[in-house]
Tab-separated table of C-alpha atoms in Angstrom:
chain	number	residue	atom	x	y	z
D	1	MET	CA	-0.013	0.385	-0.045
D	2	ALA	CA	2.447	2.175	0.966
D	3	SER	CA	4.942	1.424	-2.311
D	4	LEU	CA	2.105	2.499	-4.158
D	5	LEU	CA	0.715	6.052	-2.380
D	6	GLU	CA	4.331	6.140	-3.290
D	7	MET	CA	4.180	6.345	-6.660
D	8	GLY	CA	0.749	8.254	-7.076
D	9	GLN	CA	3.214	11.053	-5.212
D	10	THR	CA	5.703	10.500	-8.172
D	11	LEU	CA	3.063	10.707	-10.521
D	12	LEU	CA	1.400	13.864	-9.828
D	13	TRP	CA	5.165	15.502	-8.892
D	14	THR	CA	6.611	14.347	-12.819
D	15	GLY	CA	2.924	15.997	-14.148
D	16	TYR	CA	3.422	19.335	-11.868
D	17	GLU	CA	7.339	20.041	-12.815
D	18	THR	CA	5.973	18.562	-16.979
D	19	ALA	CA	3.283	21.414	-16.456
D	20	LYS	CA	5.672	24.097	-14.954
D	21	ALA	CA	8.355	23.755	-17.650
D	22	THR	CA	5.258	23.852	-20.335
D	23	PRO	CA	5.135	27.514	-22.417
D	24	LEU	CA	1.519	28.348	-21.223
D	25	PRO	CA	0.121	28.601	-24.733
D	26	ILE	CA	0.603	24.494	-25.212
D	27	LEU	CA	-0.841	24.042	-21.690
D	28	LEU	CA	-3.812	25.960	-22.367
D	29	THR	CA	-4.249	24.115	-26.032
D	30	LEU	CA	-3.907	20.814	-24.358
D	31	LEU	CA	-5.896	21.799	-21.939
D	32	LEU	CA	-8.519	22.214	-24.386
D	33	THR	CA	-7.788	19.303	-27.176
D	34	THR	CA	-8.886	17.652	-23.173
D	35	VAL	CA	-11.967	18.758	-22.797
D	36	VAL	CA	-13.598	18.749	-25.972
D	37	THR	CA	-12.262	15.691	-26.300
D	38	THR	CA	-13.518	13.894	-22.817
D	39	LEU	CA	-17.498	15.874	-23.739
D	40	ALA	CA	-17.095	14.467	-27.524
D	41	PHE	CA	-16.502	11.194	-25.305
D	42	ILE	CA	-19.101	11.335	-23.420
D	43	TYR	CA	-21.883	12.256	-26.226
D	44	ALA	CA	-20.862	9.866	-28.147
D	45	ALA	CA	-20.934	7.573	-25.316
D	46	ILE	CA	-24.576	8.591	-24.510
D	47	TYR	CA	-25.631	8.143	-28.372
D	48	VAL	CA	-24.712	4.833	-28.413
D	49	LEU	CA	-26.207	4.239	-25.355
D	50	ALA	CA	-29.473	6.446	-25.604
D	51	PRO	CA	-32.448	4.364	-26.782
D	52	THR	CA	-33.754	4.052	-30.466
D	53	PRO	CA	-36.904	2.095	-31.017
D	54	ARG	CA	-36.411	0.493	-34.207
D	55	PRO	CA	-39.721	1.256	-36.553
D	56	PRO	CA	-42.483	-0.758	-37.490
D	57	PHE	CA	-42.970	-3.926	-38.773
D	58	PRO	CA	-45.943	-3.902	-41.837
D	59	SER	CA	-47.691	-6.427	-39.969
D	60	GLU	CA	-47.334	-4.657	-36.852
D	61	LYS	CA	-49.428	-1.792	-38.614
D	62	LEU	CA	-52.439	-4.315	-39.052
D	63	TYR	CA	-55.011	-5.636	-36.339
D	64	ILE	CA	-57.777	-9.194	-36.456
D	65	THR	CA	-61.064	-8.382	-34.796
D	66	THR	CA	-63.997	-11.084	-34.327
D	67	GLN	CA	-67.255	-10.911	-36.938
D	68	PRO	CA	-70.954	-11.145	-35.762
D	69	ASP	CA	-70.878	-14.452	-37.155
D	70	GLY	CA	-67.744	-15.368	-34.752
D	71	SER	CA	-65.426	-15.955	-36.800
D	72	THR	CA	-62.161	-13.471	-36.933
D	73	THR	CA	-61.511	-11.438	-39.469
D	74	THR	CA	-58.377	-10.653	-41.600
D	75	PRO	CA	-56.413	-8.768	-41.017
D	76	LYS	CA	-57.321	-4.785	-41.532
D	77	LEU	CA	-54.989	-2.003	-41.699
D	78	LEU	CA	-55.148	0.240	-38.523
D	79	PRO	CA	-56.323	3.949	-38.984
D	80	CYS	CA	-52.942	5.729	-37.892
D	81	TRP	CA	-52.479	9.721	-37.097
D	82	HIS	CA	-49.068	9.409	-36.564
D	83	ASP	CA	-47.937	8.588	-40.752
D	84	GLU	CA	-50.150	11.780	-41.223
D	85	TRP	CA	-48.218	13.876	-38.580
D	86	LEU	CA	-45.421	12.586	-40.014
D	87	ALA	CA	-46.595	13.719	-43.674
D	88	HIS	CA	-46.542	17.535	-42.102
D	89	ARG	CA	-43.362	17.261	-40.409
D	90	LYS	CA	-41.593	16.424	-43.151
D	91	GLU	CA	-43.622	19.839	-45.422
D	92	ALA	CA	-42.604	21.269	-42.638
D	93	GLU	CA	-39.711	20.562	-43.426
D	94	LYS	CA	-39.369	21.329	-46.619
D	95	ILE	CA	-41.069	24.580	-46.569
D	96	GLY	CA	-38.788	25.403	-43.455
D	97	ASP	CA	-42.056	26.231	-40.734
D	98	PHE	CA	-42.846	23.882	-37.758
D	99	SER	CA	-45.934	26.284	-36.758
D	100	ASP	CA	-49.097	24.488	-35.267
D	101	LYS	CA	-50.302	23.935	-38.787
D	102	HIS	CA	-47.719	21.718	-39.806
D	103	THR	CA	-46.255	19.638	-36.495
D	104	GLY	CA	-49.426	19.905	-33.973
D	105	THR	CA	-52.136	19.047	-36.048
D	106	ILE	CA	-53.608	15.419	-35.676
D	107	GLU	CA	-56.663	14.023	-37.842
D	108	GLU	CA	-60.120	13.636	-36.262
D	109	ALA	CA	-61.236	11.877	-33.437
D	110	GLU	CA	-63.929	8.739	-34.335
D	111	VAL	CA	-64.617	8.431	-31.163
D	112	GLU	CA	-64.646	10.240	-27.966
D	113	MET	CA	-62.550	7.159	-26.321
D	114	SER	CA	-59.481	5.335	-26.712
D	115	VAL	CA	-58.303	2.350	-25.002
D	116	VAL	CA	-54.985	1.665	-25.245
D	117	ILE	CA	-53.709	-2.120	-23.524
D	118	PRO	CA	-50.113	-3.108	-23.802
D	119	ALA	CA	-50.686	-7.227	-22.694
D	120	PHE	CA	-47.981	-9.666	-22.529
D	121	ASN	CA	-48.554	-13.293	-21.943
D	122	GLU	CA	-51.382	-11.972	-20.382
D	123	GLU	CA	-54.355	-14.796	-20.776
D	124	GLU	CA	-55.004	-15.060	-17.404
D	125	ARG	CA	-55.612	-11.859	-16.319
D	126	LEU	CA	-57.116	-9.712	-19.094
D	127	GLU	CA	-60.816	-10.725	-19.103
D	128	ILE	CA	-62.154	-10.548	-15.911
D	129	MET	CA	-59.759	-6.877	-16.744
D	130	LEU	CA	-62.421	-6.860	-19.984
D	131	GLU	CA	-65.170	-6.814	-18.391
D	132	GLU	CA	-64.791	-4.379	-15.306
D	133	ALA	CA	-63.551	-1.981	-18.563
D	134	VAL	CA	-66.372	-2.961	-20.462
D	135	ALA	CA	-69.221	-2.609	-18.310
D	136	PHE	CA	-67.714	1.197	-17.166
D	137	LEU	CA	-67.281	1.895	-21.364
D	138	ASP	CA	-70.658	0.625	-22.115
D	139	ALA	CA	-72.662	2.482	-19.508
D	140	GLU	CA	-70.563	5.721	-20.154
D	141	TYR	CA	-69.824	6.119	-24.250
D	142	GLY	CA	-71.915	3.343	-25.410
D	143	ARG	CA	-70.610	1.520	-28.631
D	144	GLN	CA	-72.422	4.219	-31.117
D	145	ARG	CA	-70.910	7.364	-32.313
D	146	LYS	CA	-73.992	10.320	-30.835
D	147	GLY	CA	-72.631	13.238	-32.397
D	148	LYS	CA	-69.969	14.963	-35.364
D	149	GLY	CA	-66.676	16.287	-34.352
D	150	ARG	CA	-63.543	18.218	-34.731
D	151	GLN	CA	-60.424	17.922	-33.501
D	152	ASN	CA	-57.735	19.185	-34.795
D	153	GLY	CA	-55.680	20.041	-31.736
D	154	SER	CA	-55.287	23.955	-33.061
D	155	ALA	CA	-55.691	26.935	-30.222
D	156	HIS	CA	-56.884	29.050	-33.037
D	157	LYS	CA	-59.057	26.848	-34.125
D	158	PRO	CA	-62.213	24.857	-31.173
D	159	ALA	CA	-62.173	21.682	-31.478
D	160	GLU	CA	-65.976	20.394	-31.883
D	161	VAL	CA	-66.092	17.138	-29.597
D	162	VAL	CA	-66.641	13.755	-30.672
D	163	ARG	CA	-69.514	12.706	-27.872
D	164	GLY	CA	-69.710	9.087	-27.894
D	165	GLY	CA	-68.764	5.524	-28.580
D	166	TYR	CA	-65.247	3.850	-27.287
D	167	GLU	CA	-62.951	1.650	-29.366
D	168	ILE	CA	-60.415	-1.040	-26.646
D	169	LEU	CA	-56.908	-1.931	-29.252
D	170	ILE	CA	-55.190	-4.519	-27.305
D	171	VAL	CA	-51.045	-4.035	-27.960
D	172	ASN	CA	-50.091	-8.007	-27.792
D	173	ASP	CA	-46.464	-7.779	-27.597
D	174	GLY	CA	-45.649	-10.901	-28.087
D	175	SER	CA	-47.122	-13.013	-26.207
D	176	ARG	CA	-46.390	-16.345	-26.312
D	177	ASP	CA	-49.528	-17.664	-24.440
D	178	ARG	CA	-53.551	-17.529	-25.462
D	179	THR	CA	-54.147	-12.969	-24.575
D	180	VAL	CA	-55.067	-13.453	-28.170
D	181	ASP	CA	-57.565	-16.302	-28.207
D	182	VAL	CA	-58.778	-14.646	-24.762
D	183	ALA	CA	-59.256	-11.162	-25.787
D	184	LEU	CA	-61.235	-12.689	-29.166
D	185	GLU	CA	-63.014	-15.165	-27.282
D	186	PHE	CA	-64.534	-12.444	-25.041
D	187	SER	CA	-64.634	-9.750	-27.647
D	188	ARG	CA	-67.088	-12.280	-29.275
D	189	LYS	CA	-68.899	-13.611	-26.193
D	190	ASN	CA	-69.620	-9.279	-25.245
D	191	ARG	CA	-70.578	-8.880	-29.385
D	192	LEU	CA	-67.467	-5.984	-29.296
D	193	HIS	CA	-66.836	-6.734	-33.424
D	194	ASP	CA	-65.005	-4.200	-34.315
D	195	VAL	CA	-64.809	-2.288	-31.595
D	196	LEU	CA	-62.303	-4.934	-29.332
D	197	ARG	CA	-59.045	-4.997	-32.326
D	198	VAL	CA	-56.227	-7.023	-31.474
D	199	CYS	CA	-53.191	-5.379	-33.041
D	200	THR	CA	-49.885	-8.275	-32.311
D	201	LEU	CA	-46.611	-6.738	-32.416
D	202	LYS	CA	-44.094	-9.437	-33.656
D	203	GLN	CA	-41.023	-8.933	-31.637
D	204	ASN	CA	-40.924	-7.888	-28.324
D	205	ARG	CA	-40.419	-4.214	-27.236
D	206	GLY	CA	-41.408	-3.496	-23.755
D	207	LYS	CA	-44.482	-2.165	-22.281
D	208	GLY	CA	-43.826	1.309	-23.561
D	209	GLY	CA	-42.961	0.297	-27.027
D	210	ALA	CA	-45.745	-1.380	-26.970
D	211	VAL	CA	-48.252	1.934	-24.998
D	212	THR	CA	-46.133	3.632	-27.766
D	213	HIS	CA	-47.313	1.541	-30.693
D	214	GLY	CA	-51.418	1.310	-29.351
D	215	PHE	CA	-50.994	5.392	-29.003
D	216	ARG	CA	-50.071	5.969	-33.507
D	217	HIS	CA	-53.378	4.472	-33.827
D	218	VAL	CA	-55.985	5.756	-31.282
D	219	ARG	CA	-58.912	7.023	-33.468
D	220	GLY	CA	-60.563	8.166	-29.781
D	221	GLU	CA	-61.018	12.308	-28.223
D	222	TYR	CA	-59.483	11.159	-24.954
D	223	ALA	CA	-56.594	8.139	-25.123
D	224	ILE	CA	-55.723	6.059	-22.180
D	225	PHE	CA	-53.803	3.736	-21.340
D	226	ALA	CA	-54.078	0.655	-18.950
D	227	ASP	CA	-52.355	-2.772	-17.244
D	228	ALA	CA	-53.804	-5.734	-18.464
D	229	ASP	CA	-53.778	-7.264	-14.637
D	230	GLY	CA	-56.417	-4.795	-13.337
D	231	ALA	CA	-55.276	-3.608	-10.800
D	232	SER	CA	-56.785	0.192	-11.020
D	233	LYS	CA	-60.105	0.574	-10.583
D	234	PHE	CA	-61.624	1.365	-14.478
D	235	GLU	CA	-64.643	3.748	-13.277
D	236	ASP	CA	-62.018	6.043	-11.929
D	237	LEU	CA	-61.264	6.784	-15.880
D	238	ALA	CA	-64.309	9.166	-15.144
D	239	LYS	CA	-61.894	11.733	-12.801
D	240	LEU	CA	-59.433	11.168	-14.857
D	241	VAL	CA	-61.379	12.934	-18.145
D	242	GLU	CA	-63.031	15.853	-15.053
D	243	GLY	CA	-59.112	16.539	-13.894
D	244	CYS	CA	-57.994	16.537	-17.459
D	245	LYS	CA	-60.924	18.296	-19.113
D	246	GLU	CA	-60.080	20.912	-15.989
D	247	ILE	CA	-56.299	21.381	-16.476
D	248	ALA	CA	-57.078	20.936	-20.762
D	249	ASP	CA	-55.391	24.806	-22.158
D	250	GLU	CA	-57.243	26.560	-25.254
D	251	SER	CA	-55.992	23.653	-27.750
D	252	ASN	CA	-57.684	21.080	-25.383
D	253	ARG	CA	-53.890	19.383	-24.759
D	254	GLY	CA	-53.767	17.523	-21.247
D	255	ILE	CA	-53.126	14.898	-19.155
D	256	ALA	CA	-54.044	12.994	-15.649
D	257	VAL	CA	-52.644	10.401	-14.020
D	258	GLY	CA	-53.689	8.307	-11.663
D	259	SER	CA	-52.442	8.270	-8.386
D	260	ARG	CA	-51.664	6.489	-5.429
D	261	ALA	CA	-50.160	8.269	-3.484
D	262	TYR	CA	-52.431	8.742	-0.890
D	263	LEU	CA	-51.974	5.249	-0.165
D	264	VAL	CA	-48.006	5.930	1.025
D	265	GLY	CA	-48.574	4.671	4.515
D	266	SER	CA	-51.483	2.234	4.545
D	267	GLU	CA	-52.126	-1.216	5.091
D	268	ALA	CA	-52.011	-2.288	1.295
D	269	VAL	CA	-48.036	-0.149	1.121
D	270	VAL	CA	-47.272	-1.562	4.714
D	271	LYS	CA	-47.762	-4.743	3.460
D	272	ARG	CA	-45.125	-5.101	1.000
D	273	SER	CA	-41.477	-6.140	1.640
D	274	VAL	CA	-39.089	-4.483	3.359
D	275	VAL	CA	-37.271	-4.665	0.308
D	276	ARG	CA	-39.497	-3.073	-2.440
D	277	ASN	CA	-40.743	0.291	0.247
D	278	ALA	CA	-36.804	1.127	0.323
D	279	LEU	CA	-36.734	0.403	-3.643
D	280	MET	CA	-39.824	2.915	-4.713
D	281	ARG	CA	-38.131	5.488	-2.013
D	282	SER	CA	-34.876	5.540	-3.924
D	283	PHE	CA	-37.033	5.864	-7.931
D	284	HIS	CA	-38.623	8.477	-6.391
D	285	LEU	CA	-35.659	10.292	-4.805
D	286	LEU	CA	-34.388	9.900	-8.205
D	287	LEU	CA	-37.138	10.787	-9.810
D	288	ARG	CA	-36.887	14.448	-8.128
D	289	LEU	CA	-32.775	14.107	-8.625
D	290	LEU	CA	-33.402	13.387	-11.951
D	291	THR	CA	-35.828	15.340	-13.998
D	292	PRO	CA	-37.233	18.991	-14.721
D	293	PRO	CA	-39.014	20.936	-12.718
D	294	ALA	CA	-42.641	19.483	-13.195
D	295	THR	CA	-42.077	16.152	-13.279
D	296	SER	CA	-40.415	15.823	-10.630
D	297	GLN	CA	-43.732	17.616	-8.269
D	298	VAL	CA	-45.260	14.553	-9.464
D	299	ARG	CA	-45.029	12.002	-6.686
D	300	ASP	CA	-46.274	9.093	-8.775
D	301	THR	CA	-45.029	8.579	-12.167
D	302	GLN	CA	-45.063	4.728	-12.726
D	303	CYS	CA	-49.147	4.373	-12.034
D	304	GLY	CA	-50.541	1.852	-15.214
D	305	PHE	CA	-53.681	4.610	-15.565
D	306	LYS	CA	-53.019	7.427	-17.671
D	307	LEU	CA	-55.595	9.626	-19.832
D	308	PHE	CA	-54.053	12.097	-22.416
D	309	SER	CA	-56.442	14.490	-24.588
D	310	ARG	CA	-55.612	14.041	-28.271
D	311	SER	CA	-54.380	17.610	-28.773
D	312	SER	CA	-51.343	16.411	-26.466
D	313	LEU	CA	-50.455	12.788	-28.016
D	314	PRO	CA	-48.869	14.604	-31.652
D	315	HIS	CA	-46.208	17.105	-28.707
D	316	ILE	CA	-45.631	13.494	-27.165
D	317	ILE	CA	-45.697	10.646	-29.178
D	318	PRO	CA	-43.670	11.061	-32.007
D	319	TYR	CA	-41.231	12.014	-30.137
D	320	MET	CA	-40.869	8.932	-27.606
D	321	HIS	CA	-37.439	6.384	-27.223
D	322	THR	CA	-38.099	4.835	-24.092
D	323	GLU	CA	-40.041	1.608	-24.489
D	324	GLY	CA	-39.086	0.016	-20.683
D	325	TRP	CA	-40.383	0.805	-17.327
D	326	ILE	CA	-39.517	4.609	-17.327
D	327	PHE	CA	-41.325	5.108	-20.488
D	328	ASP	CA	-43.715	6.948	-18.519
D	329	VAL	CA	-41.776	9.897	-17.049
D	330	GLU	CA	-40.201	10.696	-20.280
D	331	MET	CA	-44.013	10.801	-21.685
D	332	LEU	CA	-44.214	13.144	-18.745
D	333	MET	CA	-40.825	15.257	-19.623
D	334	LEU	CA	-41.906	15.976	-23.569
D	335	ALA	CA	-45.630	17.206	-21.814
D	336	GLU	CA	-43.356	19.588	-19.592
D	337	SER	CA	-40.761	20.125	-22.610
D	338	ALA	CA	-43.695	20.582	-25.724
D	339	PRO	CA	-44.211	23.748	-26.943
D	340	SER	CA	-46.618	26.356	-25.881
D	341	VAL	CA	-49.383	27.346	-28.115
D	342	THR	CA	-50.340	31.707	-28.191
D	343	ALA	CA	-53.686	32.591	-29.414
D	344	SER	CA	-52.887	33.273	-32.873
D	345	GLY	CA	-51.485	29.489	-32.895
D	346	GLU	CA	-48.091	30.097	-33.043
D	347	LYS	CA	-45.811	27.823	-30.469
D	348	GLU	CA	-43.211	29.111	-28.056
D	349	ASN	CA	-40.929	27.234	-25.788
D	350	SER	CA	-42.435	28.621	-22.342
D	351	GLY	CA	-39.167	27.629	-20.451
D	352	THR	CA	-40.763	27.181	-17.307
D	353	GLY	CA	-43.457	24.998	-15.851
D	354	SER	CA	-45.721	22.372	-17.944
D	355	ALA	CA	-46.158	23.776	-21.728
D	356	ILE	CA	-48.621	20.831	-21.565
D	357	LYS	CA	-50.918	20.888	-17.327
D	358	VAL	CA	-50.295	16.744	-15.714
D	359	ALA	CA	-53.386	16.777	-13.459
D	360	GLU	CA	-52.813	14.258	-10.685
D	361	VAL	CA	-55.864	12.320	-9.433
D	362	PRO	CA	-56.161	9.720	-6.555
D	363	ILE	CA	-57.838	6.284	-7.592
D	364	GLY	CA	-59.122	2.974	-6.756
D	365	TRP	CA	-55.884	0.611	-7.057
D	366	LYS	CA	-55.970	-2.590	-5.195
D	367	GLU	CA	-52.259	-5.429	-5.256
D	368	VAL	CA	-52.480	-7.894	-7.947
D	369	ALA	CA	-51.106	-11.239	-7.516
D	370	GLY	CA	-49.314	-13.161	-10.200
D	371	GLY	CA	-47.804	-10.072	-11.091
D	372	LYS	CA	-44.432	-10.548	-13.801
D	373	LEU	CA	-42.515	-7.964	-11.904
D	374	ASN	CA	-38.613	-8.711	-10.467
D	375	VAL	CA	-38.436	-5.596	-8.198
D	376	LEU	CA	-35.062	-5.859	-7.519
D	377	TRP	CA	-34.057	-5.509	-11.379
D	378	ALA	CA	-37.366	-3.214	-12.240
D	379	SER	CA	-36.179	-0.850	-10.180
D	380	LEU	CA	-31.759	-1.172	-11.628
D	381	GLU	CA	-33.211	-0.921	-15.403
D	382	MET	CA	-35.477	2.250	-14.018
D	383	ALA	CA	-32.559	4.143	-12.413
D	384	TRP	CA	-29.890	3.109	-15.242
D	385	GLY	CA	-33.093	3.964	-18.090
D	386	LEU	CA	-33.715	7.407	-16.029
D	387	ALA	CA	-29.799	8.462	-15.749
D	388	ILE	CA	-29.604	8.037	-19.459
D	389	LEU	CA	-32.644	9.772	-20.368
D	390	ARG	CA	-31.942	13.115	-18.439
D	391	ALA	CA	-28.446	12.361	-19.300
D	392	SER	CA	-29.597	12.659	-23.338
D	393	TRP	CA	-31.631	14.989	-22.841
D	394	MET	CA	-28.893	17.522	-21.388
D	395	VAL	CA	-26.929	16.814	-24.069
D	396	GLY	CA	-29.443	17.878	-27.054
D	397	VAL	CA	-29.254	13.940	-28.008
D	398	TYR	CA	-33.085	14.110	-28.384
D	399	ARG	CA	-34.133	17.126	-30.246
D	400	ARG	CA	-37.953	18.554	-31.188
D	401	ARG	CA	-39.291	21.320	-32.844
């Protein structure tokens, strides 16, 4: 140990003597070169480590559903507002106009509510969740659209809200069990022909990738993603809609997230293992340290019950990169960094607060047995993903207009 210390001291002294004997211009040049090289290496490392989603396969843009005679349809093309958004984007790049007209619009809603359910090997839990969801959706929205409307996401053209009707889009994330069969059997039994649609991903993408893919194809005035385990009380969707409407801006952009924060200290949380509770608190601390101001104020970022107005989608979904468990945080960060929209329909970066506001709404929730989440591994994945996500944003790996 003593010899190592002596060696270190010798190296430091030698370096000091060398620096002392080096002319100042050369020393400054070497210092500047070292700093630039180090920053370039860090940027390159983050660029390599930052997640880059793969483009969808052609088969992933199709869906199947049931028919009145009980048969399953041949694959049909999913409607995709995202494709039209990309066309707007290319036009904007061509003419150099990145106003709301070219990058903030979205095609009209066809139904009032879209429900996206990411599902990976959920044959045992999916039907129970669907029963609760359909009972509420039928009573609240019905299966037929009750009125005409328009949703263009532009502040200078007030939206005419679509009333009535809903859809359920199950994104089968490469399941190896009977998830698809269970969904179709439920559709037949409840006559959800073309109301319940199943889209299958050729390769597993993770929950974030499945949700993002589903949100690119929603037709609703509002879109919510809900976990297939049924842990959230589905009728609380009404609370989320109300919360979203209360904070929506002029162009109807708003987000409402289900929150279990009020359960801290309750029996449901106390009964969890010491390890799980410790990891939960550590993750919340990381969120406060690494996320921007508005996002860090959300007390429960990981609840799988989040509602988005249709107008907010083109400011979030096209920019998503994260496909793992941390994707919820990226959604909130994108909402916070979205451009503000003025009364004339032009964009401007607010620089403070959340450009798309987020309402945190307490919801009913229960611990569900049979969860597939490895708490320790998921926590490590979240911490790593959060660090890379924040670093990527800081160095500008992800750019948006």
